[in-house]
C-alpha positions as a printed NumPy array, in Angstrom:
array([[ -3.395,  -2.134,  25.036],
       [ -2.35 ,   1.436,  24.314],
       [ -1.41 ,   1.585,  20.906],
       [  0.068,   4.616,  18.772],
       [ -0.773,   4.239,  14.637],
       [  1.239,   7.127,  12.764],
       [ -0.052,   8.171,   9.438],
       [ -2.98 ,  10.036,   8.539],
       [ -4.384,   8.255,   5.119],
       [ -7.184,   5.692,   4.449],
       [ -5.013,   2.414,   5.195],
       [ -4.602,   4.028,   9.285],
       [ -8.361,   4.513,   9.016],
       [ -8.401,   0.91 ,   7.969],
       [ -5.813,  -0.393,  10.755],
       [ -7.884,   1.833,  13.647],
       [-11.183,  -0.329,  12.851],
       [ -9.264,  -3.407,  12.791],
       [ -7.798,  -2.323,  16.218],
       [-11.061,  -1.014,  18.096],
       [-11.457,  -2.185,  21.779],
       [ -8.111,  -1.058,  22.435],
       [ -6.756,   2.007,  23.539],
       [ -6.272,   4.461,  20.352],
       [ -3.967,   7.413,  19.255],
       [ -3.366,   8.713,  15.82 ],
       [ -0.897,  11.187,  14.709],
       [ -1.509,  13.239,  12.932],
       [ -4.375,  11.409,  11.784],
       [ -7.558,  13.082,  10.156],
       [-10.772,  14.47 ,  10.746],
       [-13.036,  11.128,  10.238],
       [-10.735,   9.596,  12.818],
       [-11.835,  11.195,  15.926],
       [-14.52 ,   8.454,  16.641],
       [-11.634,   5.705,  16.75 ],
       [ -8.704,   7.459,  18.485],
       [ -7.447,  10.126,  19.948],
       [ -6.288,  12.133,  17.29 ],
       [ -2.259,  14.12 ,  17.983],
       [  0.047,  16.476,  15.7  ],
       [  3.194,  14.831,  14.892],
       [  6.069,  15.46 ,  12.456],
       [  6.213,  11.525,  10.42 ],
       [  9.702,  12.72 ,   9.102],
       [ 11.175,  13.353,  12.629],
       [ 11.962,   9.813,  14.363],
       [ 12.47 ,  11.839,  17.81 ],
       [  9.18 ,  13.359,  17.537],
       [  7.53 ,   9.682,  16.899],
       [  9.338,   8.667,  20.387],
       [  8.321,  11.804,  22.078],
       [  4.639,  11.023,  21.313],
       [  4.729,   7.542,  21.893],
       [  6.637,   8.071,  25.827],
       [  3.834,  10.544,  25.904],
       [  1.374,   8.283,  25.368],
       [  2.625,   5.67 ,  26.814],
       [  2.052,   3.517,  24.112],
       [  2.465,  -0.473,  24.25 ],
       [  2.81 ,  -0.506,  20.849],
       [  3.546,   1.938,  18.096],
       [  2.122,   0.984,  14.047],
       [  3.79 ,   3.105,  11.753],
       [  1.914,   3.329,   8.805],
       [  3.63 ,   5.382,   5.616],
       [  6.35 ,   5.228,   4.054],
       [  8.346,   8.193,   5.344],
       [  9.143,   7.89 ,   8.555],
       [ 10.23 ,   3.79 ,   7.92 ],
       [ 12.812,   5.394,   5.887],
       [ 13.887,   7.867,   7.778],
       [ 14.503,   5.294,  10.565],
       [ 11.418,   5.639,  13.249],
       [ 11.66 ,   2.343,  13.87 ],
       [ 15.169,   2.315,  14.576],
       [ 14.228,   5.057,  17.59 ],
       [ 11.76 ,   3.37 ,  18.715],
       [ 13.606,   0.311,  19.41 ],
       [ 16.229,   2.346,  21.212],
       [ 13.59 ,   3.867,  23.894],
       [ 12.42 ,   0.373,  24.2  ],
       [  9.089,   0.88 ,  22.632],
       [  7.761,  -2.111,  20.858],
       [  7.146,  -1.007,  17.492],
       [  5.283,  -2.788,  14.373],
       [  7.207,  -1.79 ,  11.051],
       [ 11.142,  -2.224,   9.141],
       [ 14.33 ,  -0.727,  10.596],
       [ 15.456,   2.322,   8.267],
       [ 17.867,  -0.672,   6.902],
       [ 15.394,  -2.961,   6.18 ],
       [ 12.924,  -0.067,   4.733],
       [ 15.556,   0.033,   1.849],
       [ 13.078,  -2.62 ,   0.085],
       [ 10.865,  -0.274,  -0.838],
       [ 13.398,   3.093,   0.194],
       [ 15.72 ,   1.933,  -3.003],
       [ 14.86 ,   0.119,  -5.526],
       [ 18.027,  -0.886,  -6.759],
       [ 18.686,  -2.211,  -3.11 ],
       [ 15.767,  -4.552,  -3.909],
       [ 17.214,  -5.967,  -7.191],
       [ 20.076,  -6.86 ,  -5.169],
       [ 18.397,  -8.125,  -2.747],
       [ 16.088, -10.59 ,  -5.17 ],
       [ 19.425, -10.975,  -7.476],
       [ 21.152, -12.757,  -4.177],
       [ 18.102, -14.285,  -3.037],
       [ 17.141, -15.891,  -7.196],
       [ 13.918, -14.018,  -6.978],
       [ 12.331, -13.864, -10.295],
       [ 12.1  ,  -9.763, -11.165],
       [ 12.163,  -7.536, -14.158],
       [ 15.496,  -6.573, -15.709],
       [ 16.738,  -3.303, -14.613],
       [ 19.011,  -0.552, -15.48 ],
       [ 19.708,   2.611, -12.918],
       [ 20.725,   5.847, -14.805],
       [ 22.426,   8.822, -12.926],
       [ 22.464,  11.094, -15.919],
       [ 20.539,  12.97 , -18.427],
       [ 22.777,  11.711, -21.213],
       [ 22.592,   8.118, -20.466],
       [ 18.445,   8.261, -20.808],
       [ 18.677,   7.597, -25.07 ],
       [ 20.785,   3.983, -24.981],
       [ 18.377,   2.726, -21.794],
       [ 15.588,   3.626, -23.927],
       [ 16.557,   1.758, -26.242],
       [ 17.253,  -1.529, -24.78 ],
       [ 14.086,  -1.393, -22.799],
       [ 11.517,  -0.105, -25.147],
       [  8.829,  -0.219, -27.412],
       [  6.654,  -0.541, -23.272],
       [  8.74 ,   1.721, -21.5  ],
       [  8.87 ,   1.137, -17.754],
       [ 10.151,   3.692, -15.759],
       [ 10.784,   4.078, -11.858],
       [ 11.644,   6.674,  -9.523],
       [ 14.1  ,   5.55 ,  -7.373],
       [ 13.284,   7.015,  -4.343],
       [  9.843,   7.194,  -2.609],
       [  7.176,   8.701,  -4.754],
       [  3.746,   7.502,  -2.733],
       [  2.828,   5.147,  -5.538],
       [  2.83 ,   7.4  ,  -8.231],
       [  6.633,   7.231,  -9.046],
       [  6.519,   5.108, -12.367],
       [  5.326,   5.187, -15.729],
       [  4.036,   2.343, -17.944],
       [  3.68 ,   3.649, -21.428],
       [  4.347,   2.768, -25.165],
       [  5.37 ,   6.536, -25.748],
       [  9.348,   6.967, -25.658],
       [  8.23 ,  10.636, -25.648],
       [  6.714,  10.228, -21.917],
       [  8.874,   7.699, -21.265],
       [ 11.98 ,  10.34 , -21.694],
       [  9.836,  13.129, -20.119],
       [  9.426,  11.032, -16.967],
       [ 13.135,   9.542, -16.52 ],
       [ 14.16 ,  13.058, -17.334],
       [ 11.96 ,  14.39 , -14.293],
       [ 13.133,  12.112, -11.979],
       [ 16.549,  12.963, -12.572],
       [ 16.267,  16.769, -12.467],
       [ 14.054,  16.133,  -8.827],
       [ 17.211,  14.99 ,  -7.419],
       [ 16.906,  10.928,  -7.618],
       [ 18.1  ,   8.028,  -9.488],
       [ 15.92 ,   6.498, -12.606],
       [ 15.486,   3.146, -13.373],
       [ 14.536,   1.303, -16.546],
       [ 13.038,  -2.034, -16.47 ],
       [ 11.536,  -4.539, -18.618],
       [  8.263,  -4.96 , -18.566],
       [  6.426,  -8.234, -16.827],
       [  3.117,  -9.943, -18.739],
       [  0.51 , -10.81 , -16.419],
       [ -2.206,  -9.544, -13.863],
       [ -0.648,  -8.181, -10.817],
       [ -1.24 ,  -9.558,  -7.368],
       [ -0.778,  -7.761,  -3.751],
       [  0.348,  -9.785,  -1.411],
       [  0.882,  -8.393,   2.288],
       [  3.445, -10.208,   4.166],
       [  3.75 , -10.058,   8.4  ],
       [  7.504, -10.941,   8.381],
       [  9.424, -11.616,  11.339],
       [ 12.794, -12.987,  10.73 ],
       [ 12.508, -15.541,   8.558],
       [  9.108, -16.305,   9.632],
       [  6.33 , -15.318,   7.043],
       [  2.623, -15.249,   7.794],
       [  0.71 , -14.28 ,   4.539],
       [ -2.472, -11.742,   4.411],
       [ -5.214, -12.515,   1.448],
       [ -4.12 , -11.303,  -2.041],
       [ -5.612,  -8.254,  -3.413],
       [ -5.903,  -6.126,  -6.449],
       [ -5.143,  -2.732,  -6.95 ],
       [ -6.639,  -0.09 ,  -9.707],
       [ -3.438,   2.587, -10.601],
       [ -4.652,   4.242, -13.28 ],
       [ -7.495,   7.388, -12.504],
       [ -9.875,   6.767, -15.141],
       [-12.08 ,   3.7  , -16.144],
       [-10.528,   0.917, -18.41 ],
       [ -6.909,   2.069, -17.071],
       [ -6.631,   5.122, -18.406],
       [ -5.035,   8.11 , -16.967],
       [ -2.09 ,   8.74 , -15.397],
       [ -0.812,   6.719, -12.263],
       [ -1.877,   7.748,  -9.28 ],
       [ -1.241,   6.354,  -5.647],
       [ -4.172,   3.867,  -6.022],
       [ -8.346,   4.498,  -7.278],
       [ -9.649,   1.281,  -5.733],
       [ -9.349,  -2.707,  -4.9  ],
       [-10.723,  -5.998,  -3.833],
       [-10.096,  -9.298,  -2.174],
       [ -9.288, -11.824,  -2.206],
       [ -8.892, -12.86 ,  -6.007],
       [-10.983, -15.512,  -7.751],
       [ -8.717, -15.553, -10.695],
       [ -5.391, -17.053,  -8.388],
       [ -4.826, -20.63 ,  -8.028],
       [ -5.711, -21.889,  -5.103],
       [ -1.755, -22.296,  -3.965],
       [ -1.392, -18.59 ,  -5.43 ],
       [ -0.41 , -17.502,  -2.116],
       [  1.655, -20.286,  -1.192],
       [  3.808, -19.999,  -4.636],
       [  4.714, -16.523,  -3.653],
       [  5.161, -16.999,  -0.65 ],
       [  7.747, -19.632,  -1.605],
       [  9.328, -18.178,  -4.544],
       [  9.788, -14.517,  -3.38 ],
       [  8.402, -13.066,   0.572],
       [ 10.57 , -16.274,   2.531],
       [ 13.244, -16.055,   0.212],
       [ 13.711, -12.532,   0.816],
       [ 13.146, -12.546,   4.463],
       [ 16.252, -15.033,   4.614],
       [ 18.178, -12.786,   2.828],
       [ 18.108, -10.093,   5.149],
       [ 18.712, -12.084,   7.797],
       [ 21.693, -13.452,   5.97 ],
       [ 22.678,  -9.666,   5.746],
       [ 22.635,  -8.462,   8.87 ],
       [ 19.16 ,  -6.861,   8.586],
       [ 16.479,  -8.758,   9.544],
       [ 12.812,  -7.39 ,   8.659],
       [ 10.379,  -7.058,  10.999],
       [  6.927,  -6.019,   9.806],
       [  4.388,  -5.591,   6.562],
       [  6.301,  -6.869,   3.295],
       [  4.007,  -5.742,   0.112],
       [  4.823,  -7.796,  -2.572],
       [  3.733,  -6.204,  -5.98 ],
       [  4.025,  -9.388,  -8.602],
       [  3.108,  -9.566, -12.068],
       [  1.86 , -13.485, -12.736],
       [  3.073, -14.2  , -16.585],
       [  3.548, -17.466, -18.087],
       [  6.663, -18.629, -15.773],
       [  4.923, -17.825, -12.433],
       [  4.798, -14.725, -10.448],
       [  7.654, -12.012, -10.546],
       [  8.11 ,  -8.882,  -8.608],
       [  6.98 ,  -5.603,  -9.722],
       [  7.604,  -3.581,  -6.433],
       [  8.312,  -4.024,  -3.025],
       [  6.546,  -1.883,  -0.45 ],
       [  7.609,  -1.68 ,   3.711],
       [  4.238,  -1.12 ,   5.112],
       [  0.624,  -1.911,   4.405],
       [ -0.63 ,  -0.785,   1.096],
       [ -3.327,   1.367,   0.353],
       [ -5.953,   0.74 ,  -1.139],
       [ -5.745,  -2.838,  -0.569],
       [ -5.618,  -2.365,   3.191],
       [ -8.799,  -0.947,   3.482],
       [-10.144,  -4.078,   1.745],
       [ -8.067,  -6.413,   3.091],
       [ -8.601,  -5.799,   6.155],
       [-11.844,  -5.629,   6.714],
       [-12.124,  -8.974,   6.473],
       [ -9.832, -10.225,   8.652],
       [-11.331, -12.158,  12.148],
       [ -8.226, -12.525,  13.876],
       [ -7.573,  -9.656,  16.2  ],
       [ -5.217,  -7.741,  14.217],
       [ -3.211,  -5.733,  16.914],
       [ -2.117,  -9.291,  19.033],
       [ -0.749,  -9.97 ,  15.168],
       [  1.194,  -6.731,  15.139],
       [  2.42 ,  -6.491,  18.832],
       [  3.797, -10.479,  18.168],
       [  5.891,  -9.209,  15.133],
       [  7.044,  -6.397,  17.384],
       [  8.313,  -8.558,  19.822],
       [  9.655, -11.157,  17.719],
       [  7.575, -14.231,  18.175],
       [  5.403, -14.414,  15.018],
       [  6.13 , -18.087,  14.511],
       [  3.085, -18.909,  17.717],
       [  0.497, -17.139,  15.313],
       [ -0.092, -19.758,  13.176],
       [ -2.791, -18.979,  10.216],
       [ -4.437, -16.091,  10.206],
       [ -8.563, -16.251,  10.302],
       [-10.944, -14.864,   7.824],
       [-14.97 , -14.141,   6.99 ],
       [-16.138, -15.617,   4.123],
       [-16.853, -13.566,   0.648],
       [-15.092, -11.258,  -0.611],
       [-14.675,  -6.665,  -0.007],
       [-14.286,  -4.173,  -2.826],
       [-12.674,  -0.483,  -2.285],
       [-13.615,   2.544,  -4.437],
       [-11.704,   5.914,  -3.79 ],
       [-13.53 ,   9.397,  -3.818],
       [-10.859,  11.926,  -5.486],
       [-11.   ,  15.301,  -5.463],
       [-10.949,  17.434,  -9.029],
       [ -7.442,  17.167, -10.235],
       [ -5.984,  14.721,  -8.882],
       [ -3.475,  13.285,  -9.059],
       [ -1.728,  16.487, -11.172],
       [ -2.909,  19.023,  -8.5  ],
       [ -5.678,  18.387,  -6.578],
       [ -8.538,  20.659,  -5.562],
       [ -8.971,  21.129,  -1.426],
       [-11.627,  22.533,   0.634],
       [-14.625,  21.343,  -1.283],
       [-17.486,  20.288,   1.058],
       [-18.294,  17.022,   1.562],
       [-21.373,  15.075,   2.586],
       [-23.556,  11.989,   2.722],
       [-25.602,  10.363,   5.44 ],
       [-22.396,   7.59 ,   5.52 ],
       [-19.423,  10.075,   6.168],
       [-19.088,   8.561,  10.097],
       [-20.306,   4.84 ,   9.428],
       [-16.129,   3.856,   9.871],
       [-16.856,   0.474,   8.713],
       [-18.153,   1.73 ,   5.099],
       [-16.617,   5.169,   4.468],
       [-12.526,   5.409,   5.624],
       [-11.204,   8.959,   5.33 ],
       [ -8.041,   9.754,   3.483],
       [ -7.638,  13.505,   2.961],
       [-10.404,  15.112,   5.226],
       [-10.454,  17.862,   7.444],
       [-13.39 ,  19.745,   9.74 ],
       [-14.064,  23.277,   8.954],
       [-17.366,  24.862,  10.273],
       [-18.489,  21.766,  11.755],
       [-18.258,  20.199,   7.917],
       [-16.288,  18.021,   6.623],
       [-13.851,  19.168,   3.396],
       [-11.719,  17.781,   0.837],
       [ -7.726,  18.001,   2.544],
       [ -6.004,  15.753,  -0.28 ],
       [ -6.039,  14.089,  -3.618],
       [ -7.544,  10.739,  -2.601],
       [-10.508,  12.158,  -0.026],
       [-12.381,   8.785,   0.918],
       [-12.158,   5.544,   0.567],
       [-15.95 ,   3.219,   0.384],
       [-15.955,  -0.218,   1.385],
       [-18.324,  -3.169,   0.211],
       [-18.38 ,  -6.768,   1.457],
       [-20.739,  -9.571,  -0.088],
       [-20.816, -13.255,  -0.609],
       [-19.697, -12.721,  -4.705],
       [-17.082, -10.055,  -5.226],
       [-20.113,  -8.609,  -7.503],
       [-22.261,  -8.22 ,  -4.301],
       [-19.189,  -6.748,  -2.514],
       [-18.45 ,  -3.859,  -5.609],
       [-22.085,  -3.302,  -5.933],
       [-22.342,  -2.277,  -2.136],
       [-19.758,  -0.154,  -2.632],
       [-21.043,   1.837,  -5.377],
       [-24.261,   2.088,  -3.634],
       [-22.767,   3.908,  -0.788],
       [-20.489,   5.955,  -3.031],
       [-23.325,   7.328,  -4.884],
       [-24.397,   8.798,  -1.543],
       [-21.548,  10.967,  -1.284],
       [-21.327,  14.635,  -3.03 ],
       [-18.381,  16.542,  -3.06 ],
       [-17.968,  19.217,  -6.261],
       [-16.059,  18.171,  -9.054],
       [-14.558,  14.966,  -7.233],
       [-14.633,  11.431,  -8.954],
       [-14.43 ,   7.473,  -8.986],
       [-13.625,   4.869, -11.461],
       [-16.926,   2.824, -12.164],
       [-14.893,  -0.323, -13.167],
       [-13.128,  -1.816,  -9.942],
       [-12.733,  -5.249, -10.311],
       [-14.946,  -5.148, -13.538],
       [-12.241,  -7.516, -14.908],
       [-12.394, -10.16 , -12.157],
       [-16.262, -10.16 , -11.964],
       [-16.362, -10.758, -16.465],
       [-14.123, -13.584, -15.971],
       [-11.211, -11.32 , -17.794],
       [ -8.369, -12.12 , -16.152],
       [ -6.603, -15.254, -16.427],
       [ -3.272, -16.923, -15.455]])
């Protein structure tokens, strides 16, 4: 099958090796991509381009990857050139595109989420404050690549960071904040049809013990010894299938990867956030161990006949993901550093995020450079893989939490 991925990050890195033995492009892709696909310029934000490339291609099937061009309604063009295409109408998208569309969403559909408040104006940012402090939460909006909210017990950085958001343009939202370990939870969604991936973990914060600000995401692991076993199933059954009937109930049925973000406190799990696409970093762990051929699962959500899947298949164990970042990230990352280790091409260990060639070398292009991968038979086998190859890797003044899944492995986290 000739099949089209668009993005350029560590979770299209991730869906490539999942999709080898077929017929690759990625646009625009990266520079530790070009042993997996053919690797094209494209503009993500332009829908038209997307089509352009894909009729160029002649692609059987088109993954869209980030955030963006869901939005900005790829999909939608896609479907009107006839191109079967794995990701959310621009409609749909709105899950993760608004997030005040997704409270109403969850309101209609009596999924359990945090209280919320949206605030247009500077002068309103005192009284939300204080109905949702002493822990502040507070979300962008818009799209921010996963780095849009802050968690914090200071109502100085709490007022900073609403008043940011407003002066960039976008809505603000204040919410409550939910008790409990968060669980991802990727979602194939076809209709009402709802075909759960293994639950993950994500690390937010840059620096060991979560500290540091939010950043789009320094590491993760699956699946979680810490869930009940009918973990998945409850949300499943309490938020992803409710939700799915909703929008078909409104007109705007989803067709792709739901992400649900849930906090699990003492009533059960509750969302957090709703993303329209694979996450990253849980993809890259995720992912890797998945047996069933992953792009016969995408092309059947494409076409709309999910529901002849059935269960998906997985190996046994358990994979870790550690991020490399560059110096300064996430505030302002430092580019054009050199890079090396003897695993920079092993694809199945070492997935590149922000890379680029220059001189035959490869260099730091972006905040989060490369992701490391681990897989074991204990999730302590699958970290400690992952640090070992990690080590390996030089790159001046870049850096990588030492703690992923730390909690997990001590037995920390409980429900």
């Amino acid at each position: 099958m000739r099949i089209l991925v668009i993005g350029s990050g560590g979770r299209e890195h991730a869906l490539l090796n999942a999709m080898q033995g077929h017929d690759l492009t990625v646009a625009p892709g990266n520079a530790g991509m070009t042993r997996l696909a053919t690797v094209r310029p494209v503009d993500v934000a332009s829908p038209q381009a997307i089509v352009d490339l894909a009729r160029e291609t002649n692609a059987e099937l088109v993954v869209i990857g980030p955030e963006v061009p869901l939005v900005a309604g790829a999909a939608d063009a896609l479907i009107e050139a006839g191109v079967p295409v794995f990701g959310p109408t621009k409609a749909a998208a709105q899950l993760e595109g608004s997030k005040a569309f997704a409270k109403d969403v969850m309101a209609a559909a009596g999924v359990p989420t945090a209280s919320a408040t949206r605030v247009e104006k500077l002068v309103d940012i005192a009284s939300a404050l204080d109905e949702y402090g002493p822990r502040y939460v507070v979300k962008d909006d818009g799209l921010a690549g996963g780095k849009g909210v802050v968690v914090t017990e200071d109502r100085a950085e709490a007022k900073a960071h609403a008043e940011a958001v407003l002066e960039a343009g976008n809505p603000v939202l204040f919410e409550s904040f939910l008790e409990g370990p968060e669980v991802s939870l990727f979602c194939l969604v076809d209709g009402e049809t709802v075909v759960p991936l293994l639950p993950a973990q994500d690390h937010k914060r840059a620096y060991d013990n979560d500290e540091g600000p939010n950043t789009g995401g320094m590491g993760a692991y699956a699946p979680l010894p810490w869930l009940p076993e009918d973990g998945v199933a409850t949300i499943v059954d309490v938020i992803a299938r409710p939700v799915a009937e909703e929008m078909v109930r409104r007109g705007t049925p989803y067709q792709g990867l739901l992400y649900v973000g849930a906090a699990w406190g003492p009533d059960g799990p509750a969302v957090v956030e709703f993303n329209a696409r694979f996450g990253d970093p849980e993809t890259q762990a995720v992912l890797s161990l998945l047996e069933t051929p992953l792009a016969d699962v995408l092309l059947a959500v494409a076409e709309g006949h999910l529901d002849e899947v059935g269960e998906l298949q997985w190996r046994d164990g358990f994979a870790a993901m550690v991020v490399l970042a560059a110096e300064g990230y996430p505030q302002a990352a430092k580019t054009g550093g050199v890079i090396t280790g003897e695993a920079l091409d092993d694809p199945t260990k070492v997935l590149h995020a922000g890379t680029a060639l220059e001189d035959g070398e490869y260099v730091a292009a972006g905040g989060r450079v490369l992701g490391v991968v681990g897989q074991g038979a204990t999730l302590e086998d699958a970290v400690a893989e992952a640090y070992q190859v990690i080590a390996g890797i030089e790159l001046p003044g870049s850096f990588y939490r030492k703690d992923i899944a730390r909690p997990a492995i001590e037995g920390a986290i409980s429900l």
